[in-house]
Structure formats: C-alpha cells, structure tokens
Coordinates of N, CA and C in Angstrom, one line a residue:
M1 N 48.1 77.8 -34.4 CA 49.1 78.7 -33.7 C 50.5 78.0 -33.9
T2 N 51.4 78.9 -34.2 CA 52.8 78.4 -34.4 C 53.5 78.3 -33.0
H3 N 54.2 77.2 -32.8 CA 54.9 77.0 -31.6 C 56.4 76.8 -31.9
I4 N 57.3 77.1 -30.9 CA 58.7 76.9 -31.1 C 59.1 75.7 -30.4
I5 N 59.5 74.7 -31.2 CA 59.8 73.3 -30.7 C 61.3 73.0 -30.8
A6 N 62.0 72.8 -29.7 CA 63.4 72.3 -29.7 C 63.3 70.8 -29.9
D7 N 64.1 70.2 -30.8 CA 64.0 68.8 -31.1 C 65.4 68.3 -31.4
I8 N 65.8 67.3 -30.5 CA 67.2 66.9 -30.6 C 67.4 65.5 -30.1
S9 N 68.3 64.7 -30.6 CA 68.6 63.4 -30.1 C 69.7 63.5 -29.0
V10 N 69.7 62.7 -28.0 CA 70.6 62.8 -26.8 C 70.9 61.4 -26.3
S11 N 72.1 61.2 -25.8 CA 72.5 60.0 -25.2 C 71.9 59.9 -23.7
L12 N 72.0 58.7 -23.1 CA 71.6 58.5 -21.8 C 72.3 59.4 -20.8
D13 N 73.6 59.7 -21.1 CA 74.3 60.6 -20.2 C 74.4 62.1 -20.7
G14 N 73.5 62.4 -21.6 CA 73.2 63.9 -21.9 C 74.0 64.5 -23.0
F15 N 74.6 63.7 -23.9 CA 75.4 64.2 -24.9 C 74.7 64.2 -26.3
V16 N 74.9 65.2 -27.1 CA 74.2 65.3 -28.4 C 75.2 65.0 -29.5
T17 N 76.5 64.8 -29.2 CA 77.4 64.3 -30.1 C 78.5 63.5 -29.3
G18 N 79.2 62.6 -30.0 CA 80.4 62.1 -29.3 C 81.5 63.1 -29.4
P19 N 82.7 62.7 -28.9 CA 83.9 63.6 -29.0 C 84.3 63.9 -30.4
D20 N 85.0 65.1 -30.5 CA 85.6 65.6 -31.8 C 84.6 65.7 -32.9
P21 N 83.4 66.4 -32.7 CA 82.5 66.6 -33.9 C 83.1 67.6 -34.8
G22 N 82.8 67.6 -36.0 CA 83.2 68.5 -37.0 C 82.5 68.4 -38.3
P23 N 82.8 69.2 -39.3 CA 82.1 69.1 -40.6 C 82.2 67.7 -41.2
D24 N 83.3 67.0 -41.0 CA 83.4 65.7 -41.6 C 83.0 64.6 -40.6
N25 N 82.6 64.9 -39.4 CA 82.3 64.0 -38.4 C 81.2 64.6 -37.5
G26 N 80.1 64.8 -38.1 CA 79.0 65.6 -37.5 C 78.6 65.1 -36.2
L27 N 78.4 63.8 -35.9 CA 78.0 63.3 -34.7 C 79.1 63.0 -33.7
G28 N 80.3 63.3 -34.1 CA 81.5 63.0 -33.3 C 81.8 61.5 -33.4
T29 N 82.9 61.2 -32.7 CA 83.4 59.8 -32.7 C 82.4 58.9 -31.9
G30 N 81.8 57.9 -32.5 CA 80.9 57.0 -31.7 C 79.5 57.6 -31.6
G31 N 79.2 58.7 -32.2 CA 77.9 59.3 -32.0 C 76.8 58.9 -32.9
E32 N 77.1 58.0 -33.9 CA 76.1 57.6 -34.8 C 74.9 56.9 -34.2
P33 N 75.0 56.2 -33.1 CA 73.8 55.6 -32.5 C 72.7 56.6 -32.0
L34 N 73.1 57.8 -31.9 CA 72.2 58.9 -31.5 C 71.0 59.0 -32.5
H35 N 71.3 58.7 -33.8 CA 70.3 58.9 -34.8 C 69.8 57.6 -35.4
T36 N 70.1 56.5 -34.8 CA 69.7 55.2 -35.3 C 68.1 55.2 -35.4
W37 N 67.5 55.8 -34.5 CA 66.0 55.8 -34.5 C 65.4 56.5 -35.8
A38 N 66.2 57.5 -36.3 CA 65.7 58.3 -37.4 C 65.7 57.5 -38.7
F39 N 66.5 56.4 -38.7 CA 66.6 55.6 -39.9 C 66.1 54.2 -39.7
S40 N 65.4 54.0 -38.6 CA 64.9 52.6 -38.3 C 63.6 52.3 -39.0
D41 N 63.2 51.1 -39.0 CA 61.9 50.7 -39.6 C 60.8 50.6 -38.6
D42 N 61.1 50.9 -37.3 CA 60.1 50.8 -36.3 C 58.9 51.8 -36.6
P43 N 57.7 51.3 -36.6 CA 56.5 52.1 -37.1 C 56.4 53.4 -36.2
E44 N 56.6 53.3 -34.9 CA 56.5 54.5 -34.1 C 57.6 55.5 -34.4
D45 N 58.8 55.0 -34.6 CA 59.9 55.9 -35.0 C 59.5 56.6 -36.3
R46 N 59.0 55.9 -37.3 CA 58.7 56.5 -38.6 C 57.5 57.5 -38.4
R47 N 56.6 57.2 -37.6 CA 55.4 58.1 -37.3 C 55.9 59.4 -36.7
I48 N 56.8 59.3 -35.7 CA 57.3 60.5 -35.0 C 58.1 61.3 -36.0
L49 N 58.9 60.7 -36.8 CA 59.7 61.5 -37.7 C 58.8 62.1 -38.8
R50 N 57.9 61.4 -39.3 CA 57.0 61.9 -40.3 C 56.2 63.1 -39.8
E51 N 55.6 62.9 -38.6 CA 54.8 64.0 -38.1 C 55.6 65.3 -37.7
A52 N 56.8 65.0 -37.2 CA 57.7 66.2 -36.9 C 58.1 66.9 -38.2
T53 N 58.4 66.2 -39.2 CA 58.7 66.8 -40.5 C 57.6 67.6 -41.1
A54 N 56.4 66.9 -41.0 CA 55.2 67.5 -41.6 C 54.8 68.8 -40.9
R55 N 55.1 69.0 -39.6 CA 54.7 70.2 -38.9 C 55.7 71.3 -39.0
S56 N 56.8 71.1 -39.7 CA 57.9 72.1 -39.7 C 57.6 73.1 -40.7
G57 N 57.3 74.3 -40.3 CA 57.1 75.5 -41.1 C 58.4 76.2 -41.4
A58 N 59.3 76.1 -40.4 CA 60.6 76.8 -40.5 C 61.5 76.0 -39.5
V59 N 62.8 76.0 -39.9 CA 63.8 75.3 -39.0 C 65.0 76.2 -38.8
V60 N 65.4 76.2 -37.5 CA 66.5 77.1 -37.1 C 67.7 76.1 -36.7
L61 N 68.9 76.5 -37.2 CA 70.1 75.7 -36.8 C 71.2 76.6 -36.7
G62 N 72.3 76.2 -36.0 CA 73.5 76.9 -35.8 C 74.4 76.7 -36.9
R63 N 75.5 77.6 -37.0 CA 76.4 77.6 -38.1 C 77.2 76.3 -38.1
H64 N 77.6 75.7 -37.0 CA 78.4 74.5 -37.0 C 77.6 73.3 -37.6
L65 N 76.3 73.3 -37.2 CA 75.4 72.2 -37.8 C 75.2 72.5 -39.3
F66 N 75.1 73.7 -39.7 CA 74.9 74.0 -41.1 C 76.2 73.5 -41.9
D67 N 77.4 73.8 -41.3 CA 78.6 73.3 -42.0 C 78.6 71.8 -42.2
V68 N 78.0 71.1 -41.2 CA 77.9 69.6 -41.3 C 77.0 69.2 -42.4
V69 N 75.7 69.7 -42.4 CA 74.7 69.3 -43.3 C 75.0 69.8 -44.7
D70 N 75.7 70.9 -44.9 CA 76.0 71.4 -46.2 C 77.4 70.9 -46.7
G71 N 78.1 70.2 -45.9 CA 79.4 69.7 -46.2 C 79.3 68.6 -47.2
P72 N 80.5 68.2 -47.7 CA 80.5 67.1 -48.7 C 79.9 65.8 -48.2
G73 N 80.0 65.5 -47.0 CA 79.4 64.2 -46.4 C 78.0 64.5 -45.8
G74 N 77.4 65.7 -46.0 CA 76.2 66.0 -45.4 C 74.9 65.5 -46.1
W75 N 73.9 66.3 -46.0 CA 72.6 65.9 -46.6 C 72.7 65.6 -48.1
D76 N 71.8 64.7 -48.5 CA 71.7 64.4 -50.0 C 70.2 64.1 -50.2
D77 N 69.9 63.5 -51.3 CA 68.5 63.3 -51.6 C 67.8 62.2 -50.7
T78 N 68.7 61.4 -50.0 CA 68.1 60.3 -49.2 C 68.2 60.6 -47.7
T79 N 69.1 61.6 -47.3 CA 69.3 61.8 -45.9 C 69.2 63.3 -45.5
G80 N 68.3 64.0 -46.2 CA 68.0 65.4 -45.9 C 67.2 65.6 -44.7
Y81 N 66.6 66.7 -44.6 CA 65.8 67.0 -43.4 C 64.7 65.9 -43.2
G82 N 64.6 65.4 -42.0 CA 63.7 64.4 -41.7 C 64.1 63.0 -42.1
A83 N 65.5 62.9 -42.4 CA 66.1 61.6 -42.7 C 65.3 60.9 -43.8
G84 N 65.0 61.6 -44.9 CA 64.4 61.0 -46.1 C 62.9 61.2 -46.2
E85 N 62.3 61.7 -45.1 CA 60.9 62.1 -45.2 C 60.8 63.4 -46.0
V86 N 59.7 63.6 -46.7 CA 59.6 64.7 -47.6 C 59.3 66.0 -46.7
G87 N 60.3 66.9 -46.7 CA 60.1 68.1 -46.0 C 61.1 69.2 -46.5
R88 N 60.6 70.3 -46.9 CA 61.4 71.4 -47.4 C 61.0 72.7 -46.8
P89 N 61.1 72.8 -45.5 CA 60.7 74.1 -44.9 C 61.8 75.1 -45.2
A90 N 61.6 76.3 -44.7 CA 62.6 77.4 -44.8 C 63.6 77.0 -43.7
F91 N 64.9 77.2 -43.9 CA 66.0 77.0 -43.0 C 66.7 78.3 -42.6
L92 N 66.8 78.6 -41.3 CA 67.4 79.8 -40.9 C 68.6 79.5 -40.1
V93 N 69.8 80.0 -40.4 CA 71.0 79.6 -39.8 C 71.5 80.8 -39.0
V94 N 71.8 80.6 -37.7 CA 72.3 81.6 -36.8 C 73.9 81.6 -37.0
T95 N 74.4 82.7 -37.4 CA 75.8 82.7 -37.8 C 76.4 84.1 -37.6
G96 N 77.7 84.1 -37.4 CA 78.4 85.4 -37.3 C 78.8 86.0 -38.6
S97 N 78.8 85.1 -39.6 CA 79.1 85.5 -41.0 C 78.5 84.5 -42.0
R98 N 78.1 85.0 -43.1 CA 77.5 84.2 -44.2 C 78.6 83.3 -44.8
P99 N 78.2 82.1 -45.2 CA 79.2 81.2 -45.9 C 79.5 81.8 -47.3
E100 N 80.7 81.5 -47.7 CA 81.1 82.0 -49.1 C 80.3 81.3 -50.2
S101 N 79.9 80.0 -49.9 CA 79.1 79.3 -50.9 C 78.2 78.3 -50.2
V102 N 77.2 77.8 -50.9 CA 76.2 76.9 -50.3 C 76.1 75.7 -51.3
R103 N 76.3 74.5 -50.8 CA 76.2 73.3 -51.7 C 74.8 73.0 -52.0
L104 N 73.9 73.0 -50.9 CA 72.5 72.6 -51.1 C 71.7 73.8 -51.5
T105 N 71.9 74.1 -52.8 CA 71.2 75.3 -53.3 C 69.7 75.1 -53.6
G106 N 69.2 73.8 -53.5 CA 67.8 73.6 -53.7 C 67.0 73.8 -52.5
L107 N 67.6 74.2 -51.4 CA 66.9 74.5 -50.1 C 66.8 76.0 -49.9
D108 N 65.8 76.4 -49.1 CA 65.6 77.8 -48.8 C 66.4 78.2 -47.6
W109 N 67.6 78.8 -47.8 CA 68.5 79.2 -46.7 C 68.4 80.7 -46.4
T110 N 68.3 81.0 -45.1 CA 68.5 82.4 -44.7 C 69.5 82.5 -43.6
F111 N 70.5 83.3 -43.7 CA 71.6 83.4 -42.7 C 71.3 84.7 -41.9
V112 N 71.1 84.4 -40.6 CA 70.8 85.5 -39.7 C 72.1 85.8 -38.8
T113 N 72.6 87.1 -39.0 CA 73.8 87.4 -38.3 C 73.6 88.3 -37.1
T114 N 72.3 88.5 -36.7 CA 72.0 89.4 -35.6 C 71.6 88.7 -34.4
G115 N 71.8 87.4 -34.3 CA 71.5 86.6 -33.1 C 70.3 85.7 -33.1
L116 N 70.3 84.8 -32.1 CA 69.3 83.7 -32.0 C 67.9 84.3 -31.9
A117 N 67.7 85.3 -31.1 CA 66.3 85.8 -30.9 C 65.8 86.3 -32.3
D118 N 66.6 87.0 -33.0 CA 66.1 87.5 -34.4 C 65.9 86.3 -35.3
A119 N 66.7 85.3 -35.2 CA 66.5 84.1 -36.1 C 65.1 83.4 -35.7
V120 N 64.8 83.3 -34.5 CA 63.5 82.7 -34.0 C 62.4 83.6 -34.5
T121 N 62.5 84.9 -34.3 CA 61.4 85.8 -34.8 C 61.2 85.6 -36.3
A122 N 62.3 85.6 -37.1 CA 62.1 85.5 -38.5 C 61.6 84.1 -38.9
A123 N 62.0 83.1 -38.2 CA 61.5 81.8 -38.4 C 60.0 81.7 -38.1
R124 N 59.5 82.3 -37.0 CA 58.1 82.3 -36.7 C 57.3 83.0 -37.9
E125 N 57.8 84.1 -38.4 CA 57.2 84.8 -39.5 C 57.1 83.9 -40.7
R126 N 58.2 83.1 -41.0 CA 58.2 82.2 -42.1 C 57.2 81.1 -41.9
A127 N 57.1 80.5 -40.7 CA 56.2 79.4 -40.4 C 54.8 79.9 -40.4
E128 N 54.5 81.1 -40.0 CA 53.1 81.6 -40.0 C 52.7 81.8 -41.4
A129 N 53.6 82.3 -42.3 CA 53.3 82.4 -43.7 C 53.0 81.1 -44.4
A130 N 53.9 80.1 -44.0 CA 53.7 78.7 -44.5 C 52.4 78.1 -44.0
S131 N 52.0 78.4 -42.8 CA 50.7 77.9 -42.2 C 49.6 78.5 -43.0
T132 N 49.6 79.7 -43.3 CA 48.5 80.3 -44.1 C 48.4 79.7 -45.5
A133 N 49.6 79.5 -46.1 CA 49.6 78.8 -47.5 C 49.1 77.4 -47.4
A134 N 49.4 76.7 -46.3 CA 49.1 75.3 -46.2 C 47.7 75.1 -45.6
G135 N 47.1 76.1 -45.0 CA 45.8 75.9 -44.4 C 45.8 75.1 -43.1
R136 N 46.9 75.0 -42.5 CA 47.0 74.3 -41.2 C 48.2 74.9 -40.4
D137 N 48.2 74.7 -39.1 CA 49.2 75.2 -38.2 C 50.6 74.5 -38.5
L138 N 51.6 75.3 -38.7 CA 53.0 74.8 -38.8 C 53.8 75.4 -37.7
D139 N 54.9 74.8 -37.3 CA 55.7 75.2 -36.2 C 57.1 75.6 -36.6
V140 N 57.9 76.2 -35.7 CA 59.3 76.4 -35.9 C 60.0 75.3 -35.1
V141 N 60.9 74.6 -35.8 CA 61.7 73.6 -35.1 C 63.1 74.0 -35.0
L142 N 63.6 74.0 -33.7 CA 65.0 74.3 -33.5 C 65.7 72.9 -33.5
M143 N 66.5 72.7 -34.5 CA 67.1 71.3 -34.7 C 68.5 71.2 -34.1
G144 N 69.1 72.3 -33.6 CA 70.4 72.2 -33.0 C 71.4 73.1 -33.7
G145 N 72.6 72.9 -33.3 CA 73.1 71.9 -32.3 C 72.7 72.2 -30.9
G146 N 73.4 71.4 -30.0 CA 73.1 71.5 -28.6 C 73.2 72.9 -28.0
A147 N 74.3 73.6 -28.4 CA 74.5 75.0 -27.8 C 73.3 75.9 -28.2
L148 N 72.9 75.8 -29.4 CA 71.7 76.6 -29.9 C 70.5 76.3 -29.1
I149 N 70.2 75.0 -28.9 CA 69.0 74.7 -28.1 C 69.1 75.1 -26.6
G150 N 70.3 74.9 -26.1 CA 70.5 75.3 -24.7 C 70.4 76.8 -24.5
S151 N 70.9 77.6 -25.5 CA 70.8 79.0 -25.4 C 69.3 79.5 -25.6
A152 N 68.6 78.8 -26.5 CA 67.2 79.1 -26.7 C 66.3 78.8 -25.4
L153 N 66.6 77.7 -24.8 CA 65.9 77.4 -23.5 C 66.3 78.5 -22.5
D154 N 67.6 78.8 -22.3 CA 68.0 79.8 -21.4 C 67.3 81.2 -21.6
A155 N 67.1 81.5 -22.9 CA 66.5 82.8 -23.2 C 65.0 82.8 -23.2
G156 N 64.4 81.6 -22.9 CA 62.9 81.6 -22.8 C 62.2 81.6 -24.2
L157 N 62.9 81.1 -25.2 CA 62.4 81.2 -26.6 C 61.7 79.9 -27.0
V158 N 61.6 78.9 -26.2 CA 61.1 77.6 -26.5 C 59.8 77.3 -25.9
D159 N 58.8 76.8 -26.6 CA 57.5 76.4 -26.1 C 57.6 74.9 -25.6
S160 N 58.2 74.0 -26.4 CA 58.3 72.7 -26.0 C 59.6 72.1 -26.4
L161 N 60.1 71.0 -25.7 CA 61.3 70.3 -25.9 C 61.1 68.9 -26.2
T162 N 61.5 68.4 -27.3 CA 61.4 67.0 -27.7 C 62.8 66.4 -27.7
L163 N 63.0 65.3 -26.8 CA 64.3 64.6 -26.7 C 64.1 63.2 -27.2
H164 N 65.0 62.8 -28.1 CA 65.0 61.4 -28.6 C 66.1 60.7 -27.9
L165 N 65.8 60.0 -26.8 CA 66.7 59.5 -25.9 C 67.2 58.1 -26.4
A166 N 68.5 58.1 -26.9 CA 69.1 56.9 -27.5 C 69.7 56.1 -26.4
P167 N 69.6 54.8 -26.5 CA 70.1 53.9 -25.5 C 71.6 53.7 -25.6
V168 N 72.3 54.7 -25.4 CA 73.8 54.7 -25.6 C 74.4 55.6 -24.5
V169 N 75.5 55.2 -24.0 CA 76.3 56.1 -23.1 C 77.6 56.5 -23.8
L170 N 77.7 57.8 -24.1 CA 78.9 58.2 -24.8 C 80.1 58.6 -23.9
G171 N 79.8 59.0 -22.7 CA 80.9 59.3 -21.8 C 81.5 60.7 -21.9
T172 N 81.5 61.2 -23.2 CA 82.1 62.5 -23.4 C 81.5 63.0 -24.8
G173 N 81.7 64.2 -25.1 CA 81.2 64.8 -26.3 C 80.6 66.2 -26.1
T174 N 79.5 66.5 -26.8 CA 78.9 67.8 -26.7 C 77.7 67.6 -25.7
P175 N 77.7 68.2 -24.5 CA 76.6 68.1 -23.6 C 75.4 69.0 -24.0
L176 N 74.2 68.5 -23.8 CA 73.1 69.4 -24.1 C 72.9 70.5 -23.0
F177 N 73.2 70.1 -21.8 CA 73.1 71.1 -20.7 C 74.4 71.2 -19.9
P178 N 75.4 71.8 -20.5 CA 76.7 71.9 -19.8 C 76.7 72.7 -18.5
G179 N 76.8 72.1 -17.4 CA 77.0 72.8 -16.1 C 75.8 73.6 -15.7
R180 N 74.6 73.2 -16.2 CA 73.4 74.0 -15.8 C 72.2 73.1 -15.9
A181 N 71.2 73.3 -15.1 CA 69.9 72.6 -15.2 C 69.0 73.4 -16.2
P182 N 68.2 72.6 -17.0 CA 67.3 73.3 -17.9 C 66.2 74.1 -17.1
R183 N 65.5 75.0 -17.9 CA 64.4 75.7 -17.3 C 63.4 74.6 -16.8
S184 N 62.3 75.1 -16.1 CA 61.3 74.2 -15.6 C 60.6 73.5 -16.8
L185 N 60.5 72.2 -16.7 CA 59.8 71.4 -17.7 C 58.7 70.6 -17.2
A186 N 57.6 70.4 -17.9 CA 56.6 69.5 -17.5 C 56.4 68.4 -18.6
Q187 N 56.6 67.2 -18.2 CA 56.5 66.1 -19.2 C 55.1 66.0 -19.8
R188 N 55.1 65.9 -21.1 CA 53.8 65.8 -21.8 C 53.6 64.4 -22.3
S189 N 54.6 63.8 -22.9 CA 54.4 62.4 -23.5 C 55.7 61.6 -23.5
V190 N 55.6 60.3 -23.4 CA 56.7 59.4 -23.5 C 56.3 58.3 -24.5
T191 N 57.1 58.1 -25.5 CA 56.9 57.0 -26.5 C 58.1 56.2 -26.7
P192 N 58.1 55.0 -26.0 CA 59.2 54.1 -26.2 C 59.1 53.3 -27.5
T193 N 60.3 53.1 -28.2 CA 60.3 52.3 -29.4 C 61.4 51.3 -29.3
S194 N 61.7 50.6 -30.4 CA 62.7 49.6 -30.3 C 64.1 50.2 -30.3
T195 N 64.2 51.5 -30.7 CA 65.5 52.1 -30.8 C 65.8 53.3 -30.0
A196 N 64.7 53.9 -29.4 CA 64.9 55.2 -28.6 C 63.6 55.3 -27.7
T197 N 63.7 56.3 -26.8 CA 62.5 56.7 -26.1 C 62.3 58.2 -26.4
H198 N 61.2 58.5 -26.9 CA 60.9 59.9 -27.4 C 60.1 60.6 -26.3
L199 N 60.7 61.7 -25.8 CA 60.1 62.4 -24.6 C 59.8 63.8 -25.1
T200 N 58.6 64.3 -24.7 CA 58.2 65.7 -25.1 C 57.8 66.4 -23.8
Y201 N 58.4 67.6 -23.6 CA 58.2 68.4 -22.4 C 57.6 69.8 -22.8
D202 N 56.7 70.3 -22.0 CA 56.3 71.7 -22.2 C 57.3 72.5 -21.4
V203 N 57.8 73.6 -21.9 CA 58.7 74.5 -21.2 C 57.9 75.5 -20.4
L204 N 58.0 75.5 -19.1 CA 57.2 76.4 -18.2 C 57.8 77.8 -18.1

C-alpha cells in the first residue's frame, strides 16, 4: 500500500532553513548543519537514508525547492536525491508556472499547476504504478520545502511525518510550523545517531 510520507530535516528550534534561503543558498545562511546527517558515515544515518530512498515511488516538492536543486549549485551526480544513494523516482513540482528550462533533464519531472492536492494525487498514481513494476510497495515522499509540508499536514494529505532533528539552534530562518501547531501526531519511532535524531510520527 502506498503511503504519503512527509520527510524533512529541522533544527532544534523548528527551522528547516537558516535566514535568507534562495536558489544559490538553498539551506539559508548557517543552515548546512541541517543536512550533515545525510552525508555522514554513521551506519544508522546511511541506513535511514538508503531505506527512505529505496521506498520512494514518487517525490513531491515545491517550486522554490525545485529552483534550488535544479540551479547551478544544485544536485549533481554525487548529491542528487538521497544524497548520493541511487534513487530516481518521478518528481512532481507544485508550481504556479512551469520553468522555462530544466537543467536536470535526466530526471522525470512533472510540473503541477493546479495545486498541492492534485500533485499528491498524481504522485500516488505514479508511486502505485512504480510499485506494480517493482513488485513491492513504494511510497510518495513530500521532501519540502517547509511550507509545502506544513500545507500538506494542514490539508490532511499526510500519513506519516519523519523529522531529522539536527543538533543545531538557528534562531531564525524558515519555520516548519509558523504560528500554528501541527495536526495530532503519534510517535512511532526514535533513532538517535551521532549527527541527528530521526523521529517518525503517524499523522492522526
């Protein structure tokens, strides 16, 4: 069965980027420690990343995040989806308008201009088709940014939330839950590693 999983790294004080994020500064000023875990040699970090990448049948992201990963300093052969783990799911971008060009032409991009709910529906269809082809269940991963994940939680589109809690206090930046509490969550697992604490919640 295909599940909708929101998966994002967050600071101890609830930020998913530092201040002033943009296409040339994706994690904002000082935000790099948020993703230290994804590039670490810790066996549990590697396992978590490998398993998350392997279960991805389709991935949903917002336009701002697309502009970062497709930008000149974005993904390449060593830092693509899953931070170097082998994973090439379908990518669906929620956007008001399609980009004029795409740098990462080797990936399967679909640009959805009719809203987040339609993007999640289309991603579920792609993940279910990928599941049939692979002979095992694959999921939809909402990789961000923070506004997209917050909106998906608010709309009741998420089955589970995985937070990679980095041991850093940013003080400012892009908050995951700006001015609101998340929907009811039930903690399923906690995995501490040398670089982060990985938390998974079922969304009630």
